[in-house]
Structure formats: structure tokens, C-alpha cells
Amino acid sequence: MTTFHVLTLFPEMIVQGLTPSIIGRAAEKNIIKLNPVNIRDYTLEKHGKVDDTPYGGGAGMLMQAQPVYDAHKAVSGDRKLRTVYVTPQGRPFDQGLARELAKEEELILLCGHYEGIDERVLEEVVTDYVSIGDYVLTGGELAAMVIIDAVARLIPGVLGNETSAQEESFHNYLLEYPQYSRPETWHGKQVPTVLLSGNHAEIAKWRLEQSKERTKRVRPDLYEHYEARQQLIKRLSKDKRNNIHIMECLARGNGEILYAQGEDIAVYHRESSTCMVKASSPEGGRRLLENCPDNIGWYVVSQEYMRELLKELGYKEFCECSQLLYTRREPLPVGHKDIRKLGLESLEYVCSHYDKGSSAYVRDRLLVGVMYGAFVENRLVGFIGMHDEGSLGMLYVEESYRGRGLAASLEAYSVNRMLERGVIPYGHVIAGNEASMKLQEKLGFYQAKDTFWWMEGMAEML
């Protein structure tokens, strides 16, 4: 369950504004939790006062540090929770940031009033300054509700349809296509014929063209981003096997282009803090890295000089691997028939066999709905998943059930689900894992010629 703590002077606004909606129904189902916290409850002033005149003079009043700090402390305790202060001076709120915040198990939103909040407490508790637009509101409650609504709908189970959030406006910098319902004719206007055809390939093609046309006409600024992605994907496709990880990150709408000059390319998957880079030379690599944030958690590189450059910056080699991809369009046969999508009820099992220190990561993968399990006589005996940056992985089958084709069935099943969503399956196999390499060859995956390295940032860098 994801919890939204809202520090506010008007908690009733949050309750009244969100509970009648889809967000309220998600709270009733314990998918999310709304926790409005009244800052006034923590003032030491006997009349409940939380504001005072600002030093240096000026119009209006300023919220004091003490009640804000104590309200925050009551929620966070000794934990370092991500805390968003809604302010016109912050980072513009967009769908990418909404996806990023949706990964938090707990989130604090701080609502200002009057002329703002004492800077000293902001410096102590705030992790993110976020703006919903270039205008001023009377308080932060409306902005906080906008953020909660946008973030909550990305949490699995809130919308009741796992594909809905992936197809809405602003996915991959394209606005949503036009939608139609019954009757077929209304006010003399017909539903487009293609939508009545039953040809899903043609419908998907029509919807994409409509999205592109609408975005180009209404939001040319977004369309420029879309076109830049498409042009970069086209350039990378000349070496598809070695570049599929970058291409898919862009094509799935999750990649942020940090740098793209000639053959020097850096694409950032912000949600997983993974940067995928290629450079034409060590000099190009140095320029490229100068345009990347300092706190990137992971780099994926395929040139030895990039590996060495990152080592100089304090990154350590996590693993060496091969990249493989499945380029066919036809689904794979699945021999084992009892394969199911896994939920949180499988968290303990997956963690015990995958990585006991990755409970939060596994929980996220289960919540997103990209993990599948093989069952024998109604007992879970193996699983597979998709990593947060988009690659297939996490494959495991209990030793006593190996040799029955369960691993092949799990991977084939996952490949087919990815093909249904129109994405190209790819994965990384750690060097020396011959059994996995043979499985990929058996299923029809192609191997890239380059060697890949995952480089991990030190804890103090993150």
C-alpha cells in the first residue's frame, strides 16, 4: 500500500477533494492511503498560530519553521521519506516525475500558505521542490491533490486496468488518440470505419497516426520530443542487436535523452536510475559523461574505455554480460500450461530465491504486474520477471523441477506478453552462464557481438 502524507493547514480540503473519486475508492480498497496531517496540531503557540511576519519586512505572513518541522517529524520519525514541497519555484511536474514518485511506498507533500514557509525548515525536510505551473495559488492543497491524483493512478490496482496508464495522454510524448462509443452515428457524425473493422493491427496503426497528428497540431513542443526520439531510434537501429536496450527504453516512452551528438549517446531511465551510453571515443565519452547527472545509480556500457572512465569516477563493475534479443513477431510455444501473473502474496517466495536483500525491488516488480510464476499441482515452483529498465530476467526454477522445460515455458510466456504489448523482448545474461545462453538460443534469441558491463555507483554517490 502506498501512503500519501499531506502536511496542510486545511486537511478537510484533501479529504473532500479526493475521496469521492477513483482515488477515494482505491483508498477504500487499501491500495493507497491518504493521511492529511494538520500542521496547526503541532504549534506551540496557545492560540494555534502558525505564522508570523517575515524578517526584513514585506507584505503578508510566513509559516513558521517549528510547527512544520514537528508535523513532518511526527510522520517521518527517524526515516528519510521523500518530501515534496509544492511551489512555483520547483521542478515542473510531468508524467515522468509522476512515474518516479509512484515507486515510493510513502510520500510526504508539504502545502504552503501565506507568503510561503521559513526557508530553514525547507532546507531540513524537503527533498523535491515541485511546481504544477507558472502561476500562484492561495495554498498548496490544490497542487498537492493534482500530484496525488497523477501519481496514484500509476499505482497498480488503482485504475483497475494495468494498460490504462500506459495508453493515456503524454505517454511517450504523444497525446491520446480520439475515442468513440455508442451509438455509431451521433449528430450526423460517424465512428471512424477502422474502429468497426475488428482488425487490431489497423486500429493500432490508426490510433498512432491520430496521436501523432493531434500532438503535432496541439502540442508541437511535445511532438519535437517525440520526433527526436524517433530519429535517435532510427539511427540506433543500424546496429540493432547492440543497441536494442537503448532503442526499447526510448520506444517504450521511458528514456530521457541526455546527450546525442553523432555516435556519442546517453539515454537515462530515471525510474531505475540507469543510464545507457555509447561513445565513439574516450574523448567523446568524457564529454558525454559531463552531460549526465552526478547521482546516476547504474551505467550500462559496451566499450572498455567507457568502463575504465566510469571506474575513474568511482563506479565499480557489477557484472559482465551478453545482450540477447528476440526479433520475431510470432509468439513462442508454451509447454507448461499453469503459468500465472504473480502478486504480493508471492513476495516472500520470490525474495527467498532471487535476492533476500531486494525485497523493495521485488515488491515493485510484483505491483507493476510483470512477474509470472510456474505452478505444479497448485504450488509455485519458479518465476520470471521484467527488470525496471525493461529487460527480461529474474528467471528461477526450483532444482527438483529443472529439466522439465519450465524455464523455457516461463520465458516463452513472458516473451509472448511483451509481444502483445508491441515491445521487443531483450535480456542480459551474465558471462559464464552457459545454461542460460543455451536456453536463449533454443528460444530463438540473437546475441549481440559486443560485451556489456553494468557499472554500479557507490552509495555515497547516490
PDB file of N, CA and C in Angstrom, residues 162-163 166-167 200-201 204 326 328-332 334 341 372 386 412-425:
ATOM      1  N   GLU A 162      -4.415  -2.490 -15.920  1.00  0.00           N
ATOM      2  CA  GLU A 162      -2.973  -2.236 -15.911  1.00  0.00           C
ATOM      3  C   GLU A 162      -2.484  -1.542 -17.167  1.00  0.00           C
ATOM      4  N   THR A 163      -3.254  -1.601 -18.282  1.00  0.00           N
ATOM      5  CA  THR A 163      -2.794  -0.959 -19.507  1.00  0.00           C
ATOM      6  C   THR A 163      -3.262   0.472 -19.630  1.00  0.00           C
ATOM      7  N   GLN A 166      -0.699   3.249 -19.308  1.00  0.00           N
ATOM      8  CA  GLN A 166       0.323   3.217 -20.344  1.00  0.00           C
ATOM      9  C   GLN A 166      -0.166   3.871 -21.636  1.00  0.00           C
ATOM     10  N   GLU A 167      -1.475   4.028 -21.810  1.00  0.00           N
ATOM     11  CA  GLU A 167      -2.017   4.495 -23.074  1.00  0.00           C
ATOM     12  C   GLU A 167      -2.610   5.897 -22.981  1.00  0.00           C
ATOM     13  N   HIS A 200      -7.165  -5.444 -35.366  1.00  0.00           N
ATOM     14  CA  HIS A 200      -6.461  -4.773 -34.281  1.00  0.00           C
ATOM     15  C   HIS A 200      -5.162  -4.115 -34.743  1.00  0.00           C
ATOM     16  N   ALA A 201      -4.505  -4.693 -35.735  1.00  0.00           N
ATOM     17  CA  ALA A 201      -3.268  -4.098 -36.250  1.00  0.00           C
ATOM     18  C   ALA A 201      -3.570  -2.760 -36.919  1.00  0.00           C
ATOM     19  N   ALA A 204      -4.525  -0.159 -34.257  1.00  0.00           N
ATOM     20  CA  ALA A 204      -3.345   0.366 -33.575  1.00  0.00           C
ATOM     21  C   ALA A 204      -2.605   1.370 -34.448  1.00  0.00           C
ATOM     22  N   TYR A 326      14.937 -10.896 -29.031  1.00  0.00           N
ATOM     23  CA  TYR A 326      14.015 -11.721 -29.818  1.00  0.00           C
ATOM     24  C   TYR A 326      13.338 -10.811 -30.832  1.00  0.00           C
ATOM     25  N   ARG A 328      11.581 -11.896 -33.731  1.00  0.00           N
ATOM     26  CA  ARG A 328      10.442 -12.434 -34.482  1.00  0.00           C
ATOM     27  C   ARG A 328       9.137 -11.831 -33.970  1.00  0.00           C
ATOM     28  N   ARG A 329       8.118 -11.857 -34.783  1.00  0.00           N
ATOM     29  CA  ARG A 329       6.823 -11.316 -34.396  1.00  0.00           C
ATOM     30  C   ARG A 329       5.858 -12.403 -33.918  1.00  0.00           C
ATOM     31  N   GLU A 330       6.134 -13.665 -34.276  1.00  0.00           N
ATOM     32  CA  GLU A 330       5.221 -14.728 -33.890  1.00  0.00           C
ATOM     33  C   GLU A 330       5.486 -15.179 -32.456  1.00  0.00           C
ATOM     34  N   PRO A 331       4.436 -15.519 -31.714  1.00  0.00           N
ATOM     35  CA  PRO A 331       4.607 -15.961 -30.324  1.00  0.00           C
ATOM     36  C   PRO A 331       5.309 -17.310 -30.247  1.00  0.00           C
ATOM     37  N   LEU A 332       5.889 -17.580 -29.088  1.00  0.00           N
ATOM     38  CA  LEU A 332       6.592 -18.842 -28.843  1.00  0.00           C
ATOM     39  C   LEU A 332       5.633 -19.867 -28.232  1.00  0.00           C
ATOM     40  N   VAL A 334       4.327 -22.435 -25.535  1.00  0.00           N
ATOM     41  CA  VAL A 334       4.492 -22.540 -24.086  1.00  0.00           C
ATOM     42  C   VAL A 334       4.076 -23.951 -23.667  1.00  0.00           C
ATOM     43  N   LYS A 341       0.214 -14.745 -13.531  1.00  0.00           N
ATOM     44  CA  LYS A 341       0.791 -13.491 -13.060  1.00  0.00           C
ATOM     45  C   LYS A 341       0.864 -13.541 -11.536  1.00  0.00           C
ATOM     46  N   TYR A 372       5.797 -13.491 -13.485  1.00  0.00           N
ATOM     47  CA  TYR A 372       4.949 -14.646 -13.733  1.00  0.00           C
ATOM     48  C   TYR A 372       5.552 -15.871 -13.060  1.00  0.00           C
ATOM     49  N   MET A 386      10.324  -8.932 -15.414  1.00  0.00           N
ATOM     50  CA  MET A 386      10.946  -7.905 -16.237  1.00  0.00           C
ATOM     51  C   MET A 386      11.589  -6.884 -15.300  1.00  0.00           C
ATOM     52  N   ALA A 412       9.147 -18.115 -22.533  1.00  0.00           N
ATOM     53  CA  ALA A 412       8.275 -18.010 -23.701  1.00  0.00           C
ATOM     54  C   ALA A 412       6.991 -17.262 -23.357  1.00  0.00           C
ATOM     55  N   TYR A 413       6.450 -17.550 -22.192  1.00  0.00           N
ATOM     56  CA  TYR A 413       5.220 -16.891 -21.749  1.00  0.00           C
ATOM     57  C   TYR A 413       5.459 -15.379 -21.610  1.00  0.00           C
ATOM     58  N   SER A 414       6.585 -14.989 -21.014  1.00  0.00           N
ATOM     59  CA  SER A 414       6.909 -13.571 -20.844  1.00  0.00           C
ATOM     60  C   SER A 414       7.143 -12.891 -22.186  1.00  0.00           C
ATOM     61  N   VAL A 415       7.835 -13.581 -23.080  1.00  0.00           N
ATOM     62  CA  VAL A 415       8.059 -13.037 -24.423  1.00  0.00           C
ATOM     63  C   VAL A 415       6.729 -12.754 -25.109  1.00  0.00           C
ATOM     64  N   ASN A 416       5.796 -13.687 -25.015  1.00  0.00           N
ATOM     65  CA  ASN A 416       4.502 -13.518 -25.670  1.00  0.00           C
ATOM     66  C   ASN A 416       3.727 -12.339 -25.093  1.00  0.00           C
ATOM     67  N   ARG A 417       3.819 -12.134 -23.774  1.00  0.00           N
ATOM     68  CA  ARG A 417       3.131 -10.985 -23.162  1.00  0.00           C
ATOM     69  C   ARG A 417       3.739  -9.673 -23.668  1.00  0.00           C
ATOM     70  N   MET A 418       5.052  -9.668 -23.853  1.00  0.00           N
ATOM     71  CA  MET A 418       5.720  -8.461 -24.353  1.00  0.00           C
ATOM     72  C   MET A 418       5.348  -8.202 -25.806  1.00  0.00           C
ATOM     73  N   LEU A 419       5.268  -9.253 -26.592  1.00  0.00           N
ATOM     74  CA  LEU A 419       4.873  -9.094 -27.996  1.00  0.00           C
ATOM     75  C   LEU A 419       3.455  -8.539 -28.101  1.00  0.00           C
ATOM     76  N   GLU A 420       2.575  -8.973 -27.204  1.00  0.00           N
ATOM     77  CA  GLU A 420       1.210  -8.458 -27.199  1.00  0.00           C
ATOM     78  C   GLU A 420       1.169  -6.957 -26.957  1.00  0.00           C
ATOM     79  N   ARG A 421       2.146  -6.459 -26.180  1.00  0.00           N
ATOM     80  CA  ARG A 421       2.199  -5.022 -25.889  1.00  0.00           C
ATOM     81  C   ARG A 421       3.011  -4.253 -26.927  1.00  0.00           C
ATOM     82  N   GLY A 422       3.507  -4.961 -27.945  1.00  0.00           N
ATOM     83  CA  GLY A 422       4.218  -4.291 -29.026  1.00  0.00           C
ATOM     84  C   GLY A 422       5.650  -3.911 -28.705  1.00  0.00           C
ATOM     85  N   VAL A 423       6.279  -4.591 -27.725  1.00  0.00           N
ATOM     86  CA  VAL A 423       7.668  -4.287 -27.389  1.00  0.00           C
ATOM     87  C   VAL A 423       8.558  -5.456 -27.785  1.00  0.00           C
ATOM     88  N   ILE A 424       9.822  -5.160 -28.006  1.00  0.00           N
ATOM     89  CA  ILE A 424      10.787  -6.187 -28.410  1.00  0.00           C
ATOM     90  C   ILE A 424      11.454  -6.764 -27.159  1.00  0.00           C
ATOM     91  N   PRO A 425      11.339  -8.070 -26.935  1.00  0.00           N
ATOM     92  CA  PRO A 425      11.963  -8.686 -25.754  1.00  0.00           C
ATOM     93  C   PRO A 425      13.489  -8.732 -25.897  1.00  0.00           C
TER      94      PRO A 425
END
